[in-house]
Amino acid sequence: MDAQTYLAALLAAPRPGTENVLAFYDHRVGHICTDASLLLLPLDDHICHRGDGLFESISYRQGRLFSFDQHLTRLKDGAAALKITPPCSWDEVRAIILDVARAAANEQGDMRVFLSRGPGGFGISPSECPQAGLYIVALRKNFAGEAFYAKGLTAFTSDIPPKQEYLARIKNTNYLPNVFMAMEAAQKGMDVAVTFDENGFMGEAATANVGLVDAHGSLLCPELRRILPGTTMLAALELAARRVPDPLPVLERPIHKDEIATAREMLLFTSSTLCVGVTHFDGIPVGHGAWRGKPGPVAQWLHTALLDHLLQQGTPF
């Protein structure tokens, strides 16, 4: 068939999820678009067939991007590690993200920023790709209500090991282990799979960081060397350390799985849900006394404190 006939068939092909695409940008084209049927990626971009690329997921509410500069810093660090040079300056990347957020014409949502090796072939060598790709998408997002936080989450020990140290701190697009963890959770009828290393020390969840409030009231997070340093978790540690009038001792150290049994609380941190209490781990209630098997007071406080902090510090667009 001719190009026009093929293009018409392509645009008419089924595209599940397009109702959630508010606006997007492709640096090859150089324009922002709001017609989700045109959100198309070249298959020979190495981000597709090799997972050779990076991404950031940035929540925004009330017209403010949460931890925007922290997300960009992490993207820059990942780009340096993978030796990917953006197709424009970092200042331009920042400005385009804000432009896409404005074009989405919605005060809340989720911004996805992808920096890829770029199109150029189906091999593995980066030398095939003359220029990196930059794709930015603003997505519709409905954030969880109070009932979600009051109920909390269930978690379990994943069969998937933590990522290797050299990959763990890079938010790359090779998420197959995370996909397996999501499949595990669905199969077990629970919410969150959590990784542990060969010595029983805690890693992370599929798309979240995990922490504990230990028996002494300290807020613990695993060593950052083998987990992705999540922007929400780092903000939570900062807020907890300067809480008024009762700051929490904050520790970054190896956390053994056995410590969950004596912990006051188990916490899950994500960009969209902020902080949620984990009520049961491997089928056993978490916590002590009246809070056993329920979201605890630190989880409840951190959810509110994080939302207030991120709105106050958020980047308006």
PDB file of C-alpha atoms in Angstrom:
ATOM      1  CA  MET A   1       0.000   0.000   0.000  1.00  0.00           C
ATOM      2  CA  ASP A   2       1.068   3.587  -0.394  1.00  0.00           C
ATOM      3  CA  ALA A   3       2.337   5.715   2.486  1.00  0.00           C
ATOM      4  CA  GLN A   4      -0.943   7.567   3.054  1.00  0.00           C
ATOM      5  CA  THR A   5      -2.968   4.349   3.220  1.00  0.00           C
ATOM      6  CA  TYR A   6      -0.468   2.810   5.616  1.00  0.00           C
ATOM      7  CA  LEU A   7      -0.426   5.944   7.785  1.00  0.00           C
ATOM      8  CA  ALA A   8      -4.223   5.955   7.996  1.00  0.00           C
ATOM      9  CA  ALA A   9      -4.214   2.287   9.050  1.00  0.00           C
ATOM     10  CA  LEU A  10      -1.459   2.947  11.590  1.00  0.00           C
ATOM     11  CA  LEU A  11      -3.353   5.802  13.222  1.00  0.00           C
ATOM     12  CA  ALA A  12      -6.533   3.701  13.311  1.00  0.00           C
ATOM     13  CA  ALA A  13      -4.798   0.750  15.013  1.00  0.00           C
ATOM     14  CA  PRO A  14      -5.873  -0.047  18.612  1.00  0.00           C
ATOM     15  CA  ARG A  15      -4.010   2.049  21.205  1.00  0.00           C
ATOM     16  CA  PRO A  16      -5.048   1.109  24.761  1.00  0.00           C
ATOM     17  CA  GLY A  17      -4.231   3.785  27.316  1.00  0.00           C
ATOM     18  CA  THR A  18      -4.317   6.788  24.995  1.00  0.00           C
ATOM     19  CA  GLU A  19      -7.092   8.319  27.102  1.00  0.00           C
ATOM     20  CA  ASN A  20      -4.453   8.981  29.781  1.00  0.00           C
ATOM     21  CA  VAL A  21      -1.959  10.741  27.498  1.00  0.00           C
ATOM     22  CA  LEU A  22      -2.402  14.492  27.910  1.00  0.00           C
ATOM     23  CA  ALA A  23       0.589  15.822  25.949  1.00  0.00           C
ATOM     24  CA  PHE A  24       3.939  14.591  24.661  1.00  0.00           C
ATOM     25  CA  TYR A  25       7.180  15.677  23.001  1.00  0.00           C
ATOM     26  CA  ASP A  26       9.624  13.867  20.696  1.00  0.00           C
ATOM     27  CA  HIS A  27      12.901  15.691  20.118  1.00  0.00           C
ATOM     28  CA  ARG A  28      13.183  14.346  16.551  1.00  0.00           C
ATOM     29  CA  VAL A  29      10.004  16.246  15.720  1.00  0.00           C
ATOM     30  CA  GLY A  30      10.628  19.227  17.958  1.00  0.00           C
ATOM     31  CA  HIS A  31       6.981  19.971  18.781  1.00  0.00           C
ATOM     32  CA  ILE A  32       4.537  19.231  21.585  1.00  0.00           C
ATOM     33  CA  CYS A  33       1.399  17.327  20.601  1.00  0.00           C
ATOM     34  CA  THR A  34      -1.837  16.438  22.399  1.00  0.00           C
ATOM     35  CA  ASP A  35      -3.116  13.778  19.940  1.00  0.00           C
ATOM     36  CA  ALA A  36      -2.158  10.498  21.638  1.00  0.00           C
ATOM     37  CA  SER A  37      -2.549   8.506  18.406  1.00  0.00           C
ATOM     38  CA  LEU A  38       0.696  10.142  17.247  1.00  0.00           C
ATOM     39  CA  LEU A  39       2.681   8.986  20.273  1.00  0.00           C
ATOM     40  CA  LEU A  40       4.955   6.624  18.323  1.00  0.00           C
ATOM     41  CA  LEU A  41       8.500   5.452  19.021  1.00  0.00           C
ATOM     42  CA  PRO A  42      10.994   4.157  16.419  1.00  0.00           C
ATOM     43  CA  LEU A  43      11.523   0.451  17.038  1.00  0.00           C
ATOM     44  CA  ASP A  44      15.232   0.713  16.206  1.00  0.00           C
ATOM     45  CA  ASP A  45      15.771   3.105  19.114  1.00  0.00           C
ATOM     46  CA  HIS A  46      17.961   1.073  21.462  1.00  0.00           C
ATOM     47  CA  ILE A  47      15.644   1.928  24.349  1.00  0.00           C
ATOM     48  CA  CYS A  48      13.142  -0.480  22.732  1.00  0.00           C
ATOM     49  CA  HIS A  49      15.148  -3.584  21.893  1.00  0.00           C
ATOM     50  CA  ARG A  50      18.072  -3.254  24.340  1.00  0.00           C
ATOM     51  CA  GLY A  51      16.649  -1.324  27.295  1.00  0.00           C
ATOM     52  CA  ASP A  52      19.465   1.167  26.657  1.00  0.00           C
ATOM     53  CA  GLY A  53      17.964   4.284  28.156  1.00  0.00           C
ATOM     54  CA  LEU A  54      16.819   6.100  31.269  1.00  0.00           C
ATOM     55  CA  PHE A  55      13.572   7.451  32.597  1.00  0.00           C
ATOM     56  CA  GLU A  56      12.139   9.538  35.395  1.00  0.00           C
ATOM     57  CA  SER A  57       8.582   9.569  36.720  1.00  0.00           C
ATOM     58  CA  ILE A  58       7.694  12.968  38.186  1.00  0.00           C
ATOM     59  CA  SER A  59       4.386  13.499  39.944  1.00  0.00           C
ATOM     60  CA  TYR A  60       2.701  16.873  39.808  1.00  0.00           C
ATOM     61  CA  ARG A  61      -0.188  18.242  41.818  1.00  0.00           C
ATOM     62  CA  GLN A  62      -1.801  21.644  42.040  1.00  0.00           C
ATOM     63  CA  GLY A  63       0.326  22.792  39.115  1.00  0.00           C
ATOM     64  CA  ARG A  64       3.651  21.920  40.809  1.00  0.00           C
ATOM     65  CA  LEU A  65       6.214  19.291  39.833  1.00  0.00           C
ATOM     66  CA  PHE A  66       7.422  17.330  42.866  1.00  0.00           C
ATOM     67  CA  SER A  67      11.201  17.121  43.495  1.00  0.00           C
ATOM     68  CA  PHE A  68      11.776  18.328  39.943  1.00  0.00           C
ATOM     69  CA  ASP A  69      15.447  19.266  40.279  1.00  0.00           C
ATOM     70  CA  GLN A  70      16.219  16.097  42.236  1.00  0.00           C
ATOM     71  CA  HIS A  71      14.728  14.021  39.409  1.00  0.00           C
ATOM     72  CA  LEU A  72      16.789  15.915  36.847  1.00  0.00           C
ATOM     73  CA  THR A  73      19.948  15.422  38.891  1.00  0.00           C
ATOM     74  CA  ARG A  74      19.316  11.671  38.999  1.00  0.00           C
ATOM     75  CA  LEU A  75      18.690  11.662  35.238  1.00  0.00           C
ATOM     76  CA  LYS A  76      21.980  13.515  34.685  1.00  0.00           C
ATOM     77  CA  ASP A  77      23.848  11.038  36.873  1.00  0.00           C
ATOM     78  CA  GLY A  78      22.348   8.118  34.955  1.00  0.00           C
ATOM     79  CA  ALA A  79      23.221   9.747  31.632  1.00  0.00           C
ATOM     80  CA  ALA A  80      26.815  10.172  32.782  1.00  0.00           C
ATOM     81  CA  ALA A  81      26.985   6.506  33.841  1.00  0.00           C
ATOM     82  CA  LEU A  82      25.596   5.295  30.484  1.00  0.00           C
ATOM     83  CA  LYS A  83      27.526   7.953  28.548  1.00  0.00           C
ATOM     84  CA  ILE A  84      24.367   9.256  26.886  1.00  0.00           C
ATOM     85  CA  THR A  85      24.504  12.909  25.842  1.00  0.00           C
ATOM     86  CA  PRO A  86      21.059  14.526  25.509  1.00  0.00           C
ATOM     87  CA  PRO A  87      20.162  15.901  22.065  1.00  0.00           C
ATOM     88  CA  CYS A  88      19.924  19.382  23.609  1.00  0.00           C
ATOM     89  CA  SER A  89      21.268  21.163  26.685  1.00  0.00           C
ATOM     90  CA  TRP A  90      20.067  20.202  30.150  1.00  0.00           C
ATOM     91  CA  ASP A  91      18.563  23.665  30.524  1.00  0.00           C
ATOM     92  CA  GLU A  92      16.518  22.981  27.381  1.00  0.00           C
ATOM     93  CA  VAL A  93      15.451  19.572  28.725  1.00  0.00           C
ATOM     94  CA  ARG A  94      14.191  21.291  31.867  1.00  0.00           C
ATOM     95  CA  ALA A  95      12.326  23.970  29.893  1.00  0.00           C
ATOM     96  CA  ILE A  96      10.685  21.420  27.559  1.00  0.00           C
ATOM     97  CA  ILE A  97       9.409  19.364  30.515  1.00  0.00           C
ATOM     98  CA  LEU A  98       7.745  22.477  31.913  1.00  0.00           C
ATOM     99  CA  ASP A  99       6.286  23.264  28.468  1.00  0.00           C
ATOM    100  CA  VAL A 100       4.792  19.757  28.200  1.00  0.00           C
ATOM    101  CA  ALA A 101       3.322  20.090  31.699  1.00  0.00           C
ATOM    102  CA  ARG A 102       1.645  23.354  30.677  1.00  0.00           C
ATOM    103  CA  ALA A 103       0.378  21.834  27.416  1.00  0.00           C
ATOM    104  CA  ALA A 104      -1.248  18.994  29.391  1.00  0.00           C
ATOM    105  CA  ALA A 105      -3.669  21.575  30.811  1.00  0.00           C
ATOM    106  CA  ASN A 106      -4.220  19.560  33.974  1.00  0.00           C
ATOM    107  CA  GLU A 107      -3.138  20.488  37.495  1.00  0.00           C
ATOM    108  CA  GLN A 108      -2.275  16.930  38.506  1.00  0.00           C
ATOM    109  CA  GLY A 109      -0.695  14.005  36.750  1.00  0.00           C
ATOM    110  CA  ASP A 110       2.498  12.106  36.103  1.00  0.00           C
ATOM    111  CA  MET A 111       5.348  13.269  33.880  1.00  0.00           C
ATOM    112  CA  ARG A 112       7.524  10.614  32.230  1.00  0.00           C
ATOM    113  CA  VAL A 113      10.886  11.688  30.830  1.00  0.00           C
ATOM    114  CA  PHE A 114      12.819   9.200  28.663  1.00  0.00           C
ATOM    115  CA  LEU A 115      16.422   9.707  27.562  1.00  0.00           C
ATOM    116  CA  SER A 116      17.400   6.974  25.116  1.00  0.00           C
ATOM    117  CA  ARG A 117      20.480   5.878  23.230  1.00  0.00           C
ATOM    118  CA  GLY A 118      18.506   6.854  20.147  1.00  0.00           C
ATOM    119  CA  PRO A 119      17.505   5.200  16.864  1.00  0.00           C
ATOM    120  CA  GLY A 120      20.021   3.810  14.429  1.00  0.00           C
ATOM    121  CA  GLY A 121      20.015   0.027  14.264  1.00  0.00           C
ATOM    122  CA  PHE A 122      19.168  -3.299  15.863  1.00  0.00           C
ATOM    123  CA  GLY A 123      22.600  -4.187  17.197  1.00  0.00           C
ATOM    124  CA  ILE A 124      23.897  -3.658  20.715  1.00  0.00           C
ATOM    125  CA  SER A 125      26.663  -1.135  20.094  1.00  0.00           C
ATOM    126  CA  PRO A 126      25.918   2.489  21.035  1.00  0.00           C
ATOM    127  CA  SER A 127      27.973   3.525  18.003  1.00  0.00           C
ATOM    128  CA  GLU A 128      24.954   2.694  15.810  1.00  0.00           C
ATOM    129  CA  CYS A 129      23.059   5.664  17.248  1.00  0.00           C
ATOM    130  CA  PRO A 130      24.233   9.097  16.072  1.00  0.00           C
ATOM    131  CA  GLN A 131      21.999  11.057  18.468  1.00  0.00           C
ATOM    132  CA  ALA A 132      20.211  10.327  21.732  1.00  0.00           C
ATOM    133  CA  GLY A 133      16.438  10.369  21.901  1.00  0.00           C
ATOM    134  CA  LEU A 134      14.371  12.536  24.233  1.00  0.00           C
ATOM    135  CA  TYR A 135      10.704  11.729  24.822  1.00  0.00           C
ATOM    136  CA  ILE A 136       8.495  13.469  27.374  1.00  0.00           C
ATOM    137  CA  VAL A 137       4.928  12.424  28.190  1.00  0.00           C
ATOM    138  CA  ALA A 138       2.362  13.981  30.541  1.00  0.00           C
ATOM    139  CA  LEU A 139      -0.123  11.412  31.828  1.00  0.00           C
ATOM    140  CA  ARG A 140      -3.469  11.696  33.554  1.00  0.00           C
ATOM    141  CA  LYS A 141      -3.188  10.409  37.124  1.00  0.00           C
ATOM    142  CA  ASN A 142      -5.794   9.845  39.806  1.00  0.00           C
ATOM    143  CA  PHE A 143      -4.101   9.846  43.186  1.00  0.00           C
ATOM    144  CA  ALA A 144      -5.145   7.570  46.035  1.00  0.00           C
ATOM    145  CA  GLY A 145      -7.735   8.725  48.555  1.00  0.00           C
ATOM    146  CA  GLU A 146      -7.755   8.468  52.339  1.00  0.00           C
ATOM    147  CA  ALA A 147      -9.259   4.963  52.324  1.00  0.00           C
ATOM    148  CA  PHE A 148      -6.107   3.672  50.597  1.00  0.00           C
ATOM    149  CA  TYR A 149      -3.855   5.013  53.354  1.00  0.00           C
ATOM    150  CA  ALA A 150      -6.175   3.843  56.136  1.00  0.00           C
ATOM    151  CA  LYS A 151      -6.124   0.281  54.752  1.00  0.00           C
ATOM    152  CA  GLY A 152      -2.377   0.090  54.068  1.00  0.00           C
ATOM    153  CA  LEU A 153      -0.545  -2.514  51.993  1.00  0.00           C
ATOM    154  CA  THR A 154       0.481  -6.151  52.222  1.00  0.00           C
ATOM    155  CA  ALA A 155       4.025  -7.218  51.306  1.00  0.00           C
ATOM    156  CA  PHE A 156       6.032 -10.420  50.956  1.00  0.00           C
ATOM    157  CA  THR A 157       9.512 -11.764  50.264  1.00  0.00           C
ATOM    158  CA  SER A 158      10.189 -11.748  46.525  1.00  0.00           C
ATOM    159  CA  ASP A 159      11.915 -14.618  44.735  1.00  0.00           C
ATOM    160  CA  ILE A 160      13.668 -11.998  42.587  1.00  0.00           C
ATOM    161  CA  PRO A 161      17.116 -10.936  43.890  1.00  0.00           C
ATOM    162  CA  PRO A 162      18.126  -7.280  44.195  1.00  0.00           C
ATOM    163  CA  LYS A 163      19.727  -5.709  41.139  1.00  0.00           C
ATOM    164  CA  GLN A 164      23.486  -5.701  40.805  1.00  0.00           C
ATOM    165  CA  GLU A 165      25.110  -2.707  42.471  1.00  0.00           C
ATOM    166  CA  TYR A 166      26.278  -1.203  39.177  1.00  0.00           C
ATOM    167  CA  LEU A 167      22.666  -1.115  37.903  1.00  0.00           C
ATOM    168  CA  ALA A 168      20.677  -0.469  41.056  1.00  0.00           C
ATOM    169  CA  ARG A 169      21.394   3.263  41.297  1.00  0.00           C
ATOM    170  CA  ILE A 170      20.591   3.963  37.627  1.00  0.00           C
ATOM    171  CA  LYS A 171      16.922   4.429  36.763  1.00  0.00           C
ATOM    172  CA  ASN A 172      17.237   2.580  33.476  1.00  0.00           C
ATOM    173  CA  THR A 173      14.465   1.200  31.297  1.00  0.00           C
ATOM    174  CA  ASN A 174      15.457  -2.460  31.721  1.00  0.00           C
ATOM    175  CA  TYR A 175      12.687  -3.298  34.199  1.00  0.00           C
ATOM    176  CA  LEU A 176      12.211  -7.019  33.583  1.00  0.00           C
ATOM    177  CA  PRO A 177      13.028  -7.960  37.224  1.00  0.00           C
ATOM    178  CA  ASN A 178      10.440  -5.392  38.342  1.00  0.00           C
ATOM    179  CA  VAL A 179       7.898  -6.919  35.964  1.00  0.00           C
ATOM    180  CA  PHE A 180       8.500 -10.345  37.512  1.00  0.00           C
ATOM    181  CA  MET A 181       7.926  -8.820  40.959  1.00  0.00           C
ATOM    182  CA  ALA A 182       4.614  -7.322  39.847  1.00  0.00           C
ATOM    183  CA  MET A 183       3.608 -10.737  38.463  1.00  0.00           C
ATOM    184  CA  GLU A 184       4.524 -12.365  41.777  1.00  0.00           C
ATOM    185  CA  ALA A 185       2.319  -9.926  43.674  1.00  0.00           C
ATOM    186  CA  ALA A 186      -0.632 -10.553  41.370  1.00  0.00           C
ATOM    187  CA  GLN A 187      -0.198 -14.326  41.647  1.00  0.00           C
ATOM    188  CA  LYS A 188      -0.044 -14.200  45.460  1.00  0.00           C
ATOM    189  CA  GLY A 189      -2.917 -11.730  45.787  1.00  0.00           C
ATOM    190  CA  MET A 190      -0.735  -9.260  47.698  1.00  0.00           C
ATOM    191  CA  ASP A 191       0.325  -5.702  46.996  1.00  0.00           C
ATOM    192  CA  VAL A 192       4.103  -5.467  47.132  1.00  0.00           C
ATOM    193  CA  ALA A 193       7.075  -7.785  46.521  1.00  0.00           C
ATOM    194  CA  VAL A 194      10.257  -6.860  48.411  1.00  0.00           C
ATOM    195  CA  THR A 195      13.733  -8.074  47.442  1.00  0.00           C
ATOM    196  CA  PHE A 196      16.359  -9.415  49.859  1.00  0.00           C
ATOM    197  CA  ASP A 197      19.959 -10.220  49.041  1.00  0.00           C
ATOM    198  CA  GLU A 198      21.802 -13.504  49.577  1.00  0.00           C
ATOM    199  CA  ASN A 199      22.450 -12.578  53.230  1.00  0.00           C
ATOM    200  CA  GLY A 200      18.841 -11.646  53.965  1.00  0.00           C
ATOM    201  CA  PHE A 201      19.278  -7.875  53.778  1.00  0.00           C
ATOM    202  CA  MET A 202      16.454  -5.726  52.410  1.00  0.00           C
ATOM    203  CA  GLY A 203      16.511  -4.216  48.936  1.00  0.00           C
ATOM    204  CA  GLU A 204      13.453  -2.509  47.483  1.00  0.00           C
ATOM    205  CA  ALA A 205      10.030  -3.064  45.964  1.00  0.00           C
ATOM    206  CA  ALA A 206       9.279  -3.162  42.237  1.00  0.00           C
ATOM    207  CA  THR A 207       8.644   0.582  41.955  1.00  0.00           C
ATOM    208  CA  ALA A 208       9.192   1.815  45.501  1.00  0.00           C
ATOM    209  CA  ASN A 209      11.622   2.148  48.364  1.00  0.00           C
ATOM    210  CA  VAL A 210      11.008   0.384  51.661  1.00  0.00           C
ATOM    211  CA  GLY A 211      11.912   1.427  55.194  1.00  0.00           C
ATOM    212  CA  LEU A 212      11.288   0.501  58.828  1.00  0.00           C
ATOM    213  CA  VAL A 213      10.577   2.257  62.073  1.00  0.00           C
ATOM    214  CA  ASP A 214      12.547  -0.020  64.374  1.00  0.00           C
ATOM    215  CA  ALA A 215      11.754  -1.080  67.932  1.00  0.00           C
ATOM    216  CA  HIS A 216      13.571   2.011  69.257  1.00  0.00           C
ATOM    217  CA  GLY A 217      11.690   4.479  67.045  1.00  0.00           C
ATOM    218  CA  SER A 218      14.470   5.114  64.530  1.00  0.00           C
ATOM    219  CA  LEU A 219      13.607   5.465  60.837  1.00  0.00           C
ATOM    220  CA  LEU A 220      15.736   3.040  58.825  1.00  0.00           C
ATOM    221  CA  CYS A 221      16.395   2.774  55.098  1.00  0.00           C
ATOM    222  CA  PRO A 222      18.623   0.218  53.333  1.00  0.00           C
ATOM    223  CA  GLU A 223      22.092   1.161  52.161  1.00  0.00           C
ATOM    224  CA  LEU A 224      21.764   3.236  49.006  1.00  0.00           C
ATOM    225  CA  ARG A 225      24.502   1.354  47.176  1.00  0.00           C
ATOM    226  CA  ARG A 226      22.148  -1.433  46.071  1.00  0.00           C
ATOM    227  CA  ILE A 227      18.819   0.375  45.725  1.00  0.00           C
ATOM    228  CA  LEU A 228      17.573   3.268  43.642  1.00  0.00           C
ATOM    229  CA  PRO A 229      17.746   6.378  45.853  1.00  0.00           C
ATOM    230  CA  GLY A 230      14.120   7.447  45.556  1.00  0.00           C
ATOM    231  CA  THR A 231      13.396  11.159  45.763  1.00  0.00           C
ATOM    232  CA  THR A 232      10.389  10.589  48.045  1.00  0.00           C
ATOM    233  CA  MET A 233      12.317   8.388  50.467  1.00  0.00           C
ATOM    234  CA  LEU A 234      15.156  10.914  50.665  1.00  0.00           C
ATOM    235  CA  ALA A 235      12.664  13.710  51.347  1.00  0.00           C
ATOM    236  CA  ALA A 236      11.031  11.564  54.048  1.00  0.00           C
ATOM    237  CA  LEU A 237      14.367  10.978  55.791  1.00  0.00           C
ATOM    238  CA  GLU A 238      15.061  14.708  55.754  1.00  0.00           C
ATOM    239  CA  LEU A 239      11.635  15.591  57.166  1.00  0.00           C
ATOM    240  CA  ALA A 240      11.826  12.921  59.867  1.00  0.00           C
ATOM    241  CA  ALA A 241      15.237  14.127  61.042  1.00  0.00           C
ATOM    242  CA  ARG A 242      13.944  17.671  61.610  1.00  0.00           C
ATOM    243  CA  ARG A 243      10.431  16.881  62.816  1.00  0.00           C
ATOM    244  CA  VAL A 244       9.213  19.310  65.477  1.00  0.00           C
ATOM    245  CA  PRO A 245       8.969  18.738  68.388  1.00  0.00           C
ATOM    246  CA  ASP A 246      10.143  15.108  68.167  1.00  0.00           C
ATOM    247  CA  PRO A 247      12.757  14.458  65.467  1.00  0.00           C
ATOM    248  CA  LEU A 248      13.259  10.824  64.533  1.00  0.00           C
ATOM    249  CA  PRO A 249      16.735   9.275  64.496  1.00  0.00           C
ATOM    250  CA  VAL A 250      17.430   8.450  60.835  1.00  0.00           C
ATOM    251  CA  LEU A 251      19.796   5.649  59.830  1.00  0.00           C
ATOM    252  CA  GLU A 252      20.958   4.330  56.476  1.00  0.00           C
ATOM    253  CA  ARG A 253      22.254   0.815  57.086  1.00  0.00           C
ATOM    254  CA  PRO A 254      21.741  -2.836  56.110  1.00  0.00           C
ATOM    255  CA  ILE A 255      18.304  -4.028  57.296  1.00  0.00           C
ATOM    256  CA  HIS A 256      17.938  -7.755  57.882  1.00  0.00           C
ATOM    257  CA  LYS A 257      14.598  -9.382  57.161  1.00  0.00           C
ATOM    258  CA  ASP A 258      14.395 -10.584  60.771  1.00  0.00           C
ATOM    259  CA  GLU A 259      14.109  -6.962  61.925  1.00  0.00           C
ATOM    260  CA  ILE A 260      10.640  -6.685  60.377  1.00  0.00           C
ATOM    261  CA  ALA A 261       9.290  -8.939  63.142  1.00  0.00           C
ATOM    262  CA  THR A 262      10.310  -6.449  65.843  1.00  0.00           C
ATOM    263  CA  ALA A 263       9.700  -3.228  63.903  1.00  0.00           C
ATOM    264  CA  ARG A 264       7.072  -0.721  64.948  1.00  0.00           C
ATOM    265  CA  GLU A 265       6.227   0.064  61.322  1.00  0.00           C
ATOM    266  CA  MET A 266       7.101  -0.869  57.760  1.00  0.00           C
ATOM    267  CA  LEU A 267       6.861   1.932  55.202  1.00  0.00           C
ATOM    268  CA  LEU A 268       6.638   2.136  51.418  1.00  0.00           C
ATOM    269  CA  PHE A 269       7.757   5.275  49.545  1.00  0.00           C
ATOM    270  CA  THR A 270       6.744   6.217  45.968  1.00  0.00           C
ATOM    271  CA  SER A 271       6.425   9.443  44.016  1.00  0.00           C
ATOM    272  CA  SER A 272       2.675   9.098  43.598  1.00  0.00           C
ATOM    273  CA  THR A 273       1.546   7.613  46.934  1.00  0.00           C
ATOM    274  CA  LEU A 274       4.319   9.289  48.986  1.00  0.00           C
ATOM    275  CA  CYS A 275       4.311   7.152  52.161  1.00  0.00           C
ATOM    276  CA  VAL A 276       2.048   4.171  52.886  1.00  0.00           C
ATOM    277  CA  GLY A 277       2.107   1.814  55.853  1.00  0.00           C
ATOM    278  CA  VAL A 278       2.681  -1.900  55.247  1.00  0.00           C
ATOM    279  CA  THR A 279       0.346  -3.788  57.575  1.00  0.00           C
ATOM    280  CA  HIS A 280       1.373  -7.401  56.914  1.00  0.00           C
ATOM    281  CA  PHE A 281       4.612  -8.983  55.732  1.00  0.00           C
ATOM    282  CA  ASP A 282       4.699 -12.623  54.601  1.00  0.00           C
ATOM    283  CA  GLY A 283       1.224 -12.966  56.078  1.00  0.00           C
ATOM    284  CA  ILE A 284       2.251 -11.771  59.573  1.00  0.00           C
ATOM    285  CA  PRO A 285       0.962  -8.459  61.010  1.00  0.00           C
ATOM    286  CA  VAL A 286       3.583  -5.711  61.326  1.00  0.00           C
ATOM    287  CA  GLY A 287       3.873  -3.516  64.414  1.00  0.00           C
ATOM    288  CA  HIS A 288       3.113  -3.510  68.140  1.00  0.00           C
ATOM    289  CA  GLY A 289       0.092  -3.095  70.357  1.00  0.00           C
ATOM    290  CA  ALA A 290      -2.860  -1.123  69.000  1.00  0.00           C
ATOM    291  CA  TRP A 291      -0.985  -0.446  65.730  1.00  0.00           C
ATOM    292  CA  ARG A 292      -0.245  -4.096  64.965  1.00  0.00           C
ATOM    293  CA  GLY A 293      -1.547  -4.942  61.505  1.00  0.00           C
ATOM    294  CA  LYS A 294      -2.484  -1.293  60.843  1.00  0.00           C
ATOM    295  CA  PRO A 295      -0.765   1.711  59.235  1.00  0.00           C
ATOM    296  CA  GLY A 296       1.235   3.296  62.057  1.00  0.00           C
ATOM    297  CA  PRO A 297       1.553   6.894  63.251  1.00  0.00           C
ATOM    298  CA  VAL A 298       4.830   7.585  61.419  1.00  0.00           C
ATOM    299  CA  ALA A 299       3.343   6.427  58.112  1.00  0.00           C
ATOM    300  CA  GLN A 300       0.315   8.653  58.673  1.00  0.00           C
ATOM    301  CA  TRP A 301       2.421  11.661  59.656  1.00  0.00           C
ATOM    302  CA  LEU A 302       4.888  11.239  56.800  1.00  0.00           C
ATOM    303  CA  HIS A 303       2.137  11.044  54.181  1.00  0.00           C
ATOM    304  CA  THR A 304       0.764  14.420  55.258  1.00  0.00           C
ATOM    305  CA  ALA A 305       4.182  15.972  55.896  1.00  0.00           C
ATOM    306  CA  LEU A 306       5.520  14.861  52.507  1.00  0.00           C
ATOM    307  CA  LEU A 307       2.506  16.217  50.645  1.00  0.00           C
ATOM    308  CA  ASP A 308       2.785  19.588  52.391  1.00  0.00           C
ATOM    309  CA  HIS A 309       6.544  19.727  51.831  1.00  0.00           C
ATOM    310  CA  LEU A 310       6.432  18.720  48.177  1.00  0.00           C
ATOM    311  CA  LEU A 311       3.654  21.190  47.400  1.00  0.00           C
ATOM    312  CA  GLN A 312       5.582  23.952  49.125  1.00  0.00           C
ATOM    313  CA  GLN A 313       8.869  23.082  47.423  1.00  0.00           C
ATOM    314  CA  GLY A 314       7.358  22.043  44.081  1.00  0.00           C
ATOM    315  CA  THR A 315       8.277  23.727  40.805  1.00  0.00           C
ATOM    316  CA  PRO A 316       5.300  25.628  39.342  1.00  0.00           C
ATOM    317  CA  PHE A 317       4.562  25.444  35.629  1.00  0.00           C
TER     318      PHE A 317
END
